[in-house]
mmCIF file of C-alpha atoms in Angstrom:
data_model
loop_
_atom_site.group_PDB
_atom_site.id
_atom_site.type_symbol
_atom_site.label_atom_id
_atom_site.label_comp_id
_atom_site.label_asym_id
_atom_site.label_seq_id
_atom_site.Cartn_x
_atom_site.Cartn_y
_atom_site.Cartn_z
ATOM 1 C CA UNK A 164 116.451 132.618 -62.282
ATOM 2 C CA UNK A 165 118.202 129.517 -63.848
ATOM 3 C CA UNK A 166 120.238 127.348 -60.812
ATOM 4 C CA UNK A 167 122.487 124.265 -61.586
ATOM 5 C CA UNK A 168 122.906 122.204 -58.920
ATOM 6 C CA UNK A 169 126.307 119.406 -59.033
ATOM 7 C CA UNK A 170 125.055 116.974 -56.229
ATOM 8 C CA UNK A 171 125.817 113.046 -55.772
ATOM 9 C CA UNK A 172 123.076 110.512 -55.185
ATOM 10 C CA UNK A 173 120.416 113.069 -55.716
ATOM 11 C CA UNK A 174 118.189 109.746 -56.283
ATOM 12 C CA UNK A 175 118.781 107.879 -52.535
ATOM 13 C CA UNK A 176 116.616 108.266 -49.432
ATOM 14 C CA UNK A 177 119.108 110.309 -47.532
ATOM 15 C CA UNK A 178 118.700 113.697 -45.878
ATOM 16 C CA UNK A 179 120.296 115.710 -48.252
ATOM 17 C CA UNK A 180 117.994 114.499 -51.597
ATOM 18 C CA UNK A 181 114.888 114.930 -48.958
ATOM 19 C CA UNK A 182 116.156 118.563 -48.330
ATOM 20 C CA UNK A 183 116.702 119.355 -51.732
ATOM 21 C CA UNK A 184 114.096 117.967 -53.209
ATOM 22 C CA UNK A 185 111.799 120.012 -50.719
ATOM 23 C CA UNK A 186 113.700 122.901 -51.411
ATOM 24 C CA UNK A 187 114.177 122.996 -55.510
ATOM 25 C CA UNK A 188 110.412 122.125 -55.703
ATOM 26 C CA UNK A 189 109.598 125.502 -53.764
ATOM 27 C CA UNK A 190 111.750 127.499 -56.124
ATOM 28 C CA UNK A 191 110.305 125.911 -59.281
ATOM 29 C CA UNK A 192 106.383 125.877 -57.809
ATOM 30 C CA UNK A 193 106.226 128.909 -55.839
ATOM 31 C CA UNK A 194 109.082 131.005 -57.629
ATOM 32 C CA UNK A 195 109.116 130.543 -60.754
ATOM 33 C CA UNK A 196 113.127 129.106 -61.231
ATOM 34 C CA UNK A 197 114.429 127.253 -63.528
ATOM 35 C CA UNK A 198 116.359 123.721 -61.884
ATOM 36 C CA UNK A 199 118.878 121.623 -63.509
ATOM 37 C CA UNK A 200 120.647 118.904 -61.646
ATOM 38 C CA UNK A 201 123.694 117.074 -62.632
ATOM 39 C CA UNK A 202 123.958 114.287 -60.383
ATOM 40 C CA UNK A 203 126.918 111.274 -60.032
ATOM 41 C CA UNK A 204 127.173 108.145 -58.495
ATOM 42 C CA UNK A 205 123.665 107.250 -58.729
ATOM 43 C CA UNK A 206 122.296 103.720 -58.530
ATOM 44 C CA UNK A 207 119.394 104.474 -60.392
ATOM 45 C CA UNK A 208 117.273 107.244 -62.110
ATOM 46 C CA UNK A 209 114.222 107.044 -60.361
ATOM 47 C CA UNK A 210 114.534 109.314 -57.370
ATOM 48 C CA UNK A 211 113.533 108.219 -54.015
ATOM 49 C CA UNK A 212 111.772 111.582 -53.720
ATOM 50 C CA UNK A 213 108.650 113.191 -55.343
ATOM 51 C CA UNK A 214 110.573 116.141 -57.291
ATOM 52 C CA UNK A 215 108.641 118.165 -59.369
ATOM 53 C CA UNK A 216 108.319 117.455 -62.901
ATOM 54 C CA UNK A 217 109.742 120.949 -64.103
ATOM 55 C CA UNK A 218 113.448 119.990 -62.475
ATOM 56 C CA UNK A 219 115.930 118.807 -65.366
ATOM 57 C CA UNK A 220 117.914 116.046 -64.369
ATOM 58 C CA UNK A 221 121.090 114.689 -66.146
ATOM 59 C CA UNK A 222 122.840 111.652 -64.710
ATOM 60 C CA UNK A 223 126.465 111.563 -65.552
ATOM 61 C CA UNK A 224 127.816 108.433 -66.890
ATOM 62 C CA UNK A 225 131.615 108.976 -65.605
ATOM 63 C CA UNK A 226 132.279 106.490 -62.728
ATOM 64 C CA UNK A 227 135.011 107.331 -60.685
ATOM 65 C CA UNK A 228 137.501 105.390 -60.217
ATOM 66 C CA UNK A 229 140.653 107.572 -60.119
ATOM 67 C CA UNK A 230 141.716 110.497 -60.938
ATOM 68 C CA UNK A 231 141.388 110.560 -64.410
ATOM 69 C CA UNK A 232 137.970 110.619 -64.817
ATOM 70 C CA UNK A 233 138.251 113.986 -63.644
ATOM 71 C CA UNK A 234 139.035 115.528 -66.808
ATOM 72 C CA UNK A 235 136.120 113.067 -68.582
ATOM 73 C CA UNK A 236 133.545 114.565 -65.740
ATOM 74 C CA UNK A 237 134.931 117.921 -66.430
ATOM 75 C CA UNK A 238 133.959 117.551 -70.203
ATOM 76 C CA UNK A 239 130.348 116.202 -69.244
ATOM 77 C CA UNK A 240 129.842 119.092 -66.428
ATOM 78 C CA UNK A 241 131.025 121.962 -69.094
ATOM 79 C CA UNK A 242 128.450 120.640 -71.356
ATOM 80 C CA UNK A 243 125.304 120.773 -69.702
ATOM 81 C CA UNK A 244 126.557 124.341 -68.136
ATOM 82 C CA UNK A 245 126.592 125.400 -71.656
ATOM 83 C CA UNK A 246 123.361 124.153 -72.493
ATOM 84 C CA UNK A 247 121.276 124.955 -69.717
ATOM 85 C CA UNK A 248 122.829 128.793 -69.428
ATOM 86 C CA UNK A 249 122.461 129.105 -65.451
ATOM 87 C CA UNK A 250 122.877 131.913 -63.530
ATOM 88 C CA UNK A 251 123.869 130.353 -60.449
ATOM 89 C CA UNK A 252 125.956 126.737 -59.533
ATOM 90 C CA UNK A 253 125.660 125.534 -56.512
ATOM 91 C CA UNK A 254 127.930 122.128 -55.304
ATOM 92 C CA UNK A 255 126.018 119.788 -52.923
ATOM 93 C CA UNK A 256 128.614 117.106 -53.156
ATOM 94 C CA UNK A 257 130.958 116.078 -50.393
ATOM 95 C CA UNK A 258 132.953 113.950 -51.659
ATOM 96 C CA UNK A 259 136.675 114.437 -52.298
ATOM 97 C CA UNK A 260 135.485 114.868 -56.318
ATOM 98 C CA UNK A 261 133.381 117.982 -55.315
ATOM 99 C CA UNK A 262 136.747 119.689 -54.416
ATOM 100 C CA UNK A 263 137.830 119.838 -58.186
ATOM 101 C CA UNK A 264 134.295 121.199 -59.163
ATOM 102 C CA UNK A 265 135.123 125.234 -58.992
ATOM 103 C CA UNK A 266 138.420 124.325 -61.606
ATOM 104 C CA UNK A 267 136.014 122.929 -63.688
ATOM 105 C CA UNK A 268 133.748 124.976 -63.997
ATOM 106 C CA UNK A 269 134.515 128.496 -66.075
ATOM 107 C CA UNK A 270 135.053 131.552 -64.334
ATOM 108 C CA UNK A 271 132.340 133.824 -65.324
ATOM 109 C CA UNK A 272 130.247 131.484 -63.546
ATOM 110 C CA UNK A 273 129.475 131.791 -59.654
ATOM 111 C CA UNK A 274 129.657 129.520 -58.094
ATOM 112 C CA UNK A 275 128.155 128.266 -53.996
ATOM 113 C CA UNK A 276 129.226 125.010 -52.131
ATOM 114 C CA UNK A 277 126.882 123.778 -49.879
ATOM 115 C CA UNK A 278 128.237 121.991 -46.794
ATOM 116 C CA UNK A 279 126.122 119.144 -45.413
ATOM 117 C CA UNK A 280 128.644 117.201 -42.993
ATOM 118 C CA UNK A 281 130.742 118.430 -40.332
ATOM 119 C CA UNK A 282 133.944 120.297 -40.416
ATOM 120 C CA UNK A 283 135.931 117.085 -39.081
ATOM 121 C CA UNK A 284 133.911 114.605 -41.338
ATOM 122 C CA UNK A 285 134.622 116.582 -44.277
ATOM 123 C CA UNK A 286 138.061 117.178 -43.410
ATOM 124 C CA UNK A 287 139.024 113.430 -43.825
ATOM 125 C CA UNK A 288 137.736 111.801 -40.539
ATOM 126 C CA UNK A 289 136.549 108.450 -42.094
ATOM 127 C CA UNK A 290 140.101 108.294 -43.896
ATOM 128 C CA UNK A 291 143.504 106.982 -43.119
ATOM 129 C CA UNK A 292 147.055 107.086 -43.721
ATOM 130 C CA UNK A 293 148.018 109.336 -47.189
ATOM 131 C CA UNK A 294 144.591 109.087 -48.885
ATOM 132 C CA UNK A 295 143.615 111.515 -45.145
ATOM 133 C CA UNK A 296 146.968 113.860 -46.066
ATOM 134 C CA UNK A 297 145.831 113.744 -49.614
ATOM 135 C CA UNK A 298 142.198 115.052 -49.035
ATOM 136 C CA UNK A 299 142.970 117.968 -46.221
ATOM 137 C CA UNK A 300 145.958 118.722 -48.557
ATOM 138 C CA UNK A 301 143.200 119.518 -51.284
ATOM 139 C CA UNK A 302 140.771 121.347 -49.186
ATOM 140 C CA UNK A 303 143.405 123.768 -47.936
ATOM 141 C CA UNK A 304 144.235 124.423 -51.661
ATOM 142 C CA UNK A 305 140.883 123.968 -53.486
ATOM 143 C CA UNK A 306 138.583 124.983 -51.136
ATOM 144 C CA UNK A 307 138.837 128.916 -50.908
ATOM 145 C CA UNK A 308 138.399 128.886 -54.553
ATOM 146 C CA UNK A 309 134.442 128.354 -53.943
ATOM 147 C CA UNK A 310 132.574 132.384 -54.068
ATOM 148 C CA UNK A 311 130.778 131.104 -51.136
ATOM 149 C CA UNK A 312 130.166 128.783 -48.453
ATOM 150 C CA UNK A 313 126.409 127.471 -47.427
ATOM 151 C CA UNK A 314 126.832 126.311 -43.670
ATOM 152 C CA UNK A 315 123.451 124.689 -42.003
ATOM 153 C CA UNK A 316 124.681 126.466 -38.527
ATOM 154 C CA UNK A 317 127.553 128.441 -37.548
ATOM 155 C CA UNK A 318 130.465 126.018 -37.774
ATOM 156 C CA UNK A 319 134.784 127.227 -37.414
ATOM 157 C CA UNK A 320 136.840 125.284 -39.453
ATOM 158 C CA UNK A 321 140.490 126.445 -40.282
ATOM 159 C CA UNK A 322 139.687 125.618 -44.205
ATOM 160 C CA UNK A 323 136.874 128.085 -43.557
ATOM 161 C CA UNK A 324 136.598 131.511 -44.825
ATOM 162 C CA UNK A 325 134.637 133.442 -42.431
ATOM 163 C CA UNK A 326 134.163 136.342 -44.942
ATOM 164 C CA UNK A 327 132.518 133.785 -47.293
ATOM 165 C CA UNK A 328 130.475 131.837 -45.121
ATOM 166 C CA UNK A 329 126.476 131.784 -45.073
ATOM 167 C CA UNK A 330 124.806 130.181 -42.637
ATOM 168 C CA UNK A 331 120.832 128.922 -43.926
ATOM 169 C CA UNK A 332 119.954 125.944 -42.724
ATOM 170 C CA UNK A 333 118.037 123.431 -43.402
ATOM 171 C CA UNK A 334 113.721 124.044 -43.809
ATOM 172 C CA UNK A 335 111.430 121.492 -42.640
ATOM 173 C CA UNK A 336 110.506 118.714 -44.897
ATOM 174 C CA UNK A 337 107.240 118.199 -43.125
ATOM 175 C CA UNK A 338 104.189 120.800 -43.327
ATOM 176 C CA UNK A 339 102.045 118.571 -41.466
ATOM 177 C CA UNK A 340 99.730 120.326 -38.659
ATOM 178 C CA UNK A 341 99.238 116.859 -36.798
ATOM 179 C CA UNK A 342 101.420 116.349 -33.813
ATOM 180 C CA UNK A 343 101.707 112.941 -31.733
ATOM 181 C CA UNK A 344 99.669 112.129 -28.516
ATOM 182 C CA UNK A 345 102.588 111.065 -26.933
ATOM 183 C CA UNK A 346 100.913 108.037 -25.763
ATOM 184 C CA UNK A 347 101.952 105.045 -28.454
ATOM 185 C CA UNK A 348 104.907 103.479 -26.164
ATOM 186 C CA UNK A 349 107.381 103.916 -28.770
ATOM 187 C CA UNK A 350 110.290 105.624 -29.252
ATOM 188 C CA UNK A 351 111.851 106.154 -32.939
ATOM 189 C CA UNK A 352 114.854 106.883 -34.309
ATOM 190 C CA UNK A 353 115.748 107.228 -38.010
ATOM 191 C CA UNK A 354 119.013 107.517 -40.032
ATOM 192 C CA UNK A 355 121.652 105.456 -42.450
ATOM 193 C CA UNK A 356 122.665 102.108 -40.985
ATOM 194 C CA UNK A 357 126.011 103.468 -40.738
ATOM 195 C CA UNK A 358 128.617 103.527 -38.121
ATOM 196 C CA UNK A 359 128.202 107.281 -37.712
ATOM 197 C CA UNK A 360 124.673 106.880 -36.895
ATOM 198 C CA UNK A 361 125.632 105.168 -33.428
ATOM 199 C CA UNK A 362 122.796 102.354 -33.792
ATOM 200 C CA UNK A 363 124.520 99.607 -32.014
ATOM 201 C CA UNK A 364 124.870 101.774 -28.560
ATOM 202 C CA UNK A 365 121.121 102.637 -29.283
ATOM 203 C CA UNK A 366 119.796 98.755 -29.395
ATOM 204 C CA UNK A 367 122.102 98.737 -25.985
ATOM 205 C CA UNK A 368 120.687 101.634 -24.586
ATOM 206 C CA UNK A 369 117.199 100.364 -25.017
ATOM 207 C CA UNK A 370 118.074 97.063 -23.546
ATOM 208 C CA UNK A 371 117.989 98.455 -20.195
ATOM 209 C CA UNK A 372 115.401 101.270 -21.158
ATOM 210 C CA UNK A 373 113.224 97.638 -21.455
ATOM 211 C CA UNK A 374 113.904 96.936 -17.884
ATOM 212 C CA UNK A 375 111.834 99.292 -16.751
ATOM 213 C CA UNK A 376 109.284 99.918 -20.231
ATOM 214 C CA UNK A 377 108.991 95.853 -20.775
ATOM 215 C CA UNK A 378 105.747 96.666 -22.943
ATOM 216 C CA UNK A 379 107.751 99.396 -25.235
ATOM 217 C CA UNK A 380 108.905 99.176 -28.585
ATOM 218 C CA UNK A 381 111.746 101.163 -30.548
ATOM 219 C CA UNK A 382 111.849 101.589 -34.354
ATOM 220 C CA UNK A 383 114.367 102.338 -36.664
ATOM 221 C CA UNK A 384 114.667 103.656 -40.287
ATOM 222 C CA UNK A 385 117.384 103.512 -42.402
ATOM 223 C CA UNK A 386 119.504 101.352 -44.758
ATOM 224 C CA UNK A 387 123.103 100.788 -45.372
ATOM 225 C CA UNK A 388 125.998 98.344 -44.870
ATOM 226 C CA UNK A 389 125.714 98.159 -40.484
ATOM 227 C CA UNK A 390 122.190 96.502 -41.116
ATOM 228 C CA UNK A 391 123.008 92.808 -40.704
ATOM 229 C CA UNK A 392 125.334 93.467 -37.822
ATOM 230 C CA UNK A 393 122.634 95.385 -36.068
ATOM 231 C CA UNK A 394 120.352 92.408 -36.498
ATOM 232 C CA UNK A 395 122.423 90.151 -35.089
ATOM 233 C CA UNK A 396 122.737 92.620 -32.223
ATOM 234 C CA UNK A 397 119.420 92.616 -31.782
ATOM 235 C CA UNK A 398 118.927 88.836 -31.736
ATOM 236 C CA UNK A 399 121.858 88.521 -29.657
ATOM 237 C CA UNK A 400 120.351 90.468 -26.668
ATOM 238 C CA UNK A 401 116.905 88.718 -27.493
ATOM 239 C CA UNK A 402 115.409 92.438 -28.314
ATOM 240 C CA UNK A 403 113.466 90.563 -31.589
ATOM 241 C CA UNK A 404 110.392 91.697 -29.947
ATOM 242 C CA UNK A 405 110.815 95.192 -29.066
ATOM 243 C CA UNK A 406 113.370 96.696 -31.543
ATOM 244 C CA UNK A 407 112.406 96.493 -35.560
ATOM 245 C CA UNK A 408 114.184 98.484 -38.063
ATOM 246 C CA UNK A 409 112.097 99.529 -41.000
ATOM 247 C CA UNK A 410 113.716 100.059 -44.569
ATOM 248 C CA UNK A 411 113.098 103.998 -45.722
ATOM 249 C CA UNK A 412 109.590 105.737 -46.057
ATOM 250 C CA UNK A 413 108.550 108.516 -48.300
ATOM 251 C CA UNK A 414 105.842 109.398 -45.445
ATOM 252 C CA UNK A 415 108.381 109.903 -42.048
ATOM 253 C CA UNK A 416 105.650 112.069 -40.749
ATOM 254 C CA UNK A 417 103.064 109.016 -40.570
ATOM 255 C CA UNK A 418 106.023 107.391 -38.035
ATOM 256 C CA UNK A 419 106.603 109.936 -36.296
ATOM 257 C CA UNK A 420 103.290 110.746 -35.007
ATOM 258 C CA UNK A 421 102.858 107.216 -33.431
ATOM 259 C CA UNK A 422 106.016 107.905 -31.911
ATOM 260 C CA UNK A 423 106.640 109.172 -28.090
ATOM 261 C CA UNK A 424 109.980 110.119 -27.967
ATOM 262 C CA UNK A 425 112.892 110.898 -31.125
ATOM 263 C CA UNK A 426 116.628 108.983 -30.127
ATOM 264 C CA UNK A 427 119.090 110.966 -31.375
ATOM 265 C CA UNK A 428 122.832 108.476 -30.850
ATOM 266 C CA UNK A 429 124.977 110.236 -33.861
ATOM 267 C CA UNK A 430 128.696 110.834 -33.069
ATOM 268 C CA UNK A 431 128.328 113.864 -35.099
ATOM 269 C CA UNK A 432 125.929 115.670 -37.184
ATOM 270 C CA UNK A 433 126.055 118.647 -39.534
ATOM 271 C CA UNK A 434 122.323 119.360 -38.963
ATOM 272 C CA UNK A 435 119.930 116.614 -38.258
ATOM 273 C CA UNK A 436 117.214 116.767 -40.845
ATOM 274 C CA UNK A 437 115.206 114.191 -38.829
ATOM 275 C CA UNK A 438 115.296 115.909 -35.743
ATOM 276 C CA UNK A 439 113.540 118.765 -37.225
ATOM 277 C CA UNK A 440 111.108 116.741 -38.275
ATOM 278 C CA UNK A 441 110.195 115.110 -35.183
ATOM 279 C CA UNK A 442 110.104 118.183 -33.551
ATOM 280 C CA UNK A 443 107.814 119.443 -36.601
ATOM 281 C CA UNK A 444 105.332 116.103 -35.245
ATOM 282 C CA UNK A 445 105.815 117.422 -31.504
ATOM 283 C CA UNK A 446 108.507 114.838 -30.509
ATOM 284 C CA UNK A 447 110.822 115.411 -27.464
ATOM 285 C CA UNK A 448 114.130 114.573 -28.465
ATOM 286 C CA UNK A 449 117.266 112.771 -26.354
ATOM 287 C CA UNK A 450 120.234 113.226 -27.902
ATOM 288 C CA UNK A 451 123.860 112.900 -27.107
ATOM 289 C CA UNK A 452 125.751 116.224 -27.041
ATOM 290 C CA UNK A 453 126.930 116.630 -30.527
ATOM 291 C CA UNK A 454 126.466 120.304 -31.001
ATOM 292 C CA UNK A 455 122.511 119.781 -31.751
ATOM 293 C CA UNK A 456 121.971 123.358 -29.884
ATOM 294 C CA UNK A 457 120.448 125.125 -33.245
ATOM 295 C CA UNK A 458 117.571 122.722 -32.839
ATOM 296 C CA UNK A 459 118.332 120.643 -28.890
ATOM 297 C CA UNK A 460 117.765 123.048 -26.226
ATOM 298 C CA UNK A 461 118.610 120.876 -22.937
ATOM 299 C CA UNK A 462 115.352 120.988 -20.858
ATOM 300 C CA UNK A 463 113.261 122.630 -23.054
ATOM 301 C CA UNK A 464 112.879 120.771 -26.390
ATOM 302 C CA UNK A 465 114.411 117.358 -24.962
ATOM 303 C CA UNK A 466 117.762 116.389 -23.039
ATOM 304 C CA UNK A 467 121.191 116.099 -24.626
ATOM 305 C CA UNK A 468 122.924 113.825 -22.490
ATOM 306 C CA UNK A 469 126.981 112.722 -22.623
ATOM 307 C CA UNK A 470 127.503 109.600 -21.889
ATOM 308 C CA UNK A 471 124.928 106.245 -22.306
ATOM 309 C CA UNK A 472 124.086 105.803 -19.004
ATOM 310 C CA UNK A 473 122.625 109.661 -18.870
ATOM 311 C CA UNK A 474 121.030 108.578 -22.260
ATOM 312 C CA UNK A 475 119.180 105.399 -20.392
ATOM 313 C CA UNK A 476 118.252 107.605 -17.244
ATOM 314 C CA UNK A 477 116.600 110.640 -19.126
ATOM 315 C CA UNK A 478 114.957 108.318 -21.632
ATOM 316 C CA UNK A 479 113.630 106.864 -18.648
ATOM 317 C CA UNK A 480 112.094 109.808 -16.839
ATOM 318 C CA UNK A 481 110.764 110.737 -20.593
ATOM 319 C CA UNK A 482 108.609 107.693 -20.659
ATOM 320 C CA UNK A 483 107.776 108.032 -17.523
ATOM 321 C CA UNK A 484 106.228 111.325 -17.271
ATOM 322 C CA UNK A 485 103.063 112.170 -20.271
ATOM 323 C CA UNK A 486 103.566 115.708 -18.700
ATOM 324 C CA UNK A 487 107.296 116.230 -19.499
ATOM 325 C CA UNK A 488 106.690 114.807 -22.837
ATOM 326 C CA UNK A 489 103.930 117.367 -23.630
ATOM 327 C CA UNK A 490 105.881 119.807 -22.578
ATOM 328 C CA UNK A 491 109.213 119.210 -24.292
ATOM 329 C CA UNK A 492 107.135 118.530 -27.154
ATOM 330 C CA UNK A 493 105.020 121.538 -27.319
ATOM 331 C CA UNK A 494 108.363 123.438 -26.955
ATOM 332 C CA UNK A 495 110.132 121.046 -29.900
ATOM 333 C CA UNK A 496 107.305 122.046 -32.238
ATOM 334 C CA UNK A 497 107.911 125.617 -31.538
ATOM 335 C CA UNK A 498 110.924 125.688 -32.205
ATOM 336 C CA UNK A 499 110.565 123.895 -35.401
ATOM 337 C CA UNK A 500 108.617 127.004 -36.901
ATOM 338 C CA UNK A 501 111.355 128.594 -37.234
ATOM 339 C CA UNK A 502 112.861 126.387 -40.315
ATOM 340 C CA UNK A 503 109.539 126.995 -41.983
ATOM 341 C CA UNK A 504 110.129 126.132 -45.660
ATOM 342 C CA UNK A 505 109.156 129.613 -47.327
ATOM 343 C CA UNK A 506 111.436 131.619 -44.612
ATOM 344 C CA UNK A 507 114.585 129.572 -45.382
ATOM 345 C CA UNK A 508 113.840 129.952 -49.306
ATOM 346 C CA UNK A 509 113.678 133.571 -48.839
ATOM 347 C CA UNK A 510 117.216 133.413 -47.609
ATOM 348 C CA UNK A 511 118.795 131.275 -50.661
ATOM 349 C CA UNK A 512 116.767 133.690 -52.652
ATOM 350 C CA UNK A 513 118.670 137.163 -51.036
ATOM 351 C CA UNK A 514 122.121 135.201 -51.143
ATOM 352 C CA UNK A 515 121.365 134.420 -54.893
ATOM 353 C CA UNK A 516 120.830 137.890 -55.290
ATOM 354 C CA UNK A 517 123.584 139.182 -53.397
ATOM 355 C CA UNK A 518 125.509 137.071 -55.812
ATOM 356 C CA UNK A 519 124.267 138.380 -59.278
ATOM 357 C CA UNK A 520 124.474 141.660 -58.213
ATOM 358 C CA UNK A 521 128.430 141.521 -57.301
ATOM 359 C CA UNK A 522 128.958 140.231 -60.616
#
């Protein structure tokens, strides 16, 4: 089976190239598929990722700027279609671009979008003022023209076709069989450096975790523009010697394990890659309640708390207690088995089929 993949940024350290590039190396390695991916908006062409040297990559040249370069992306995207012959397309692109993708692309060709943010982000959230009319004004007209929708959990949106959504989530990026002794005094948390990602009421939040863990440390992992204003936050409340945020690692796992405890301070997620893999290194996980429940069960796996002074307290009685920690853990890893890489393959593989078969 041939599958071209339209995605953006396929080459940065983000959750969605570590998904796919877990993913597309299972179907060329273990399967047998053929993978092309046309990718825009890169900074580079050396992936952050190890993807396997049998994926085709082609890195389009059009930058956008307006609207314009549509038609010029549409000409480059027809092309390699034509040359590579797929079977399937599948869009892992949300940005407002992606929209225009299905027009582009000719009939006779299925075609899948895959959905990694949240109904609200996606629907214009981080926008304002007409560019925000513009882009919900789109989805309600270009978005049923997709054959189907990939959700990572059930989701309800109103620009959401029920009859065409498919719910596989993400698999585990992690295969290791090591978990964590819980014993490190330190507490991790990993994600962009972006507003989103809630960092700023995390360095808070440990500030009076420190009161009663003086001798604890929490790490970070991510890049993006909230970096230098998080330092500064961190100098500010004189945290320089328990908070440290780390640029990116190919190697989360070898983090994770010397970690305790997994901080979770997201206003929103659409699935939480790096949860999973936490709970695939036997982390307990604290979370605020951002409808984490496909992978957060309250009292079992970790606590998902609502507001930041819950956050403090149950982070608190975490540290406190090896016991709890085992046992949230023990629970976090279990449920992690269930995103096993090969059983979430097996489901892209039936919806492929499905697919070809309807043709």
């Amino acid at each position: 089976m041939k599958i071209f993949y339209l995605a953006s940024k396929i080459t940065d350290s983000g959750g969605v190239s570590s998904v796919l590039c877990t993913r597309l190396n299972y179907f060329v390695e273990v399967l047998g598929f053929e993978v092309f991916i046309f990718s825009t908006n890169d900074d580079t062409f050396t992936p952050f990722f190890s993807f396997s040297s049998k994926i085709k990559f082609h890195f389009s040249k059009v930058k956008m700027t307006n609207l314009l370069d549509l038609v010029h992306l549409k000409k480059e995207i027809n092309q390699q279609i034509l040359i590579n012959n797929p079977d399937q397309i599948v869009v892992v692109d949300n940005g407002f671009k992606s929209l225009f993708y299905r027009k582009m692309i000719p009939n006779n060709w299925p075609c899948i979008y895959e959905l990694h943010a949240t109904p609200s982000y996606f629907y214009g959230e981080e926008y304002n003022g007409f560019k925000k009319y513009i882009v919900q004004i789109a989805i309600d007209f270009l978005f049923p023209s997709f054959g189907k929708i990939v959700t990572l959990k059930p989701v309800k949106a109103s620009f959401l076709n029920p009859k065409k959504v498919q719910v596989i989530p993400n698999p585990s990026t992690i295969s290791t069989t090591k978990v964590s002794n819980l014993n490190n005094n330190k507490v991790i948390a990993i994600g962009r450096l972006e507003a989103i990602k809630n960092f700023d009421q995390l360095i808070l939040i440990w500030k009076e975790v420190l009161k009663t863990f003086p001798n604890h440390k929490l790490e970070i992992y991510g890049e993006g523009s909230q970096q230098e204003n998080l330092l500064r936050l961190i100098d500010t409340n004189n945290l320089n010697d328990s908070v440290a945020i780390f640029s990116p690692i190919k190697n989360i796992e070898n983090a994770l394990l010397q970690a305790d405890v997994f901080v979770l301070t997201s206003k929103s997620e659409s699935f939480s890659l790096v949860t999973l893999e936490a709970m695939v290194c036997g982390l307990p996980v604290v979370s605020f309640d951002i409808g984490m429940e496909h992978l957060i069960e309250n009292k079992v796996t970790g606590f998902v708390v609502s507001y930041s002074h819950d956050f403090v307290k149950k982070l608190i009685e975490l540290l406190e207690s090896q016991k709890l920690r085992e046992q949230f853990g023990s629970a976090a890893q279990q449920k992690a088995k269930a995103f096993a890489l090969d059983k979430v393959c097996e489901q892209w593989v039936l919806l492929f089929n499905s697919i070809k078969k309807s043709l």
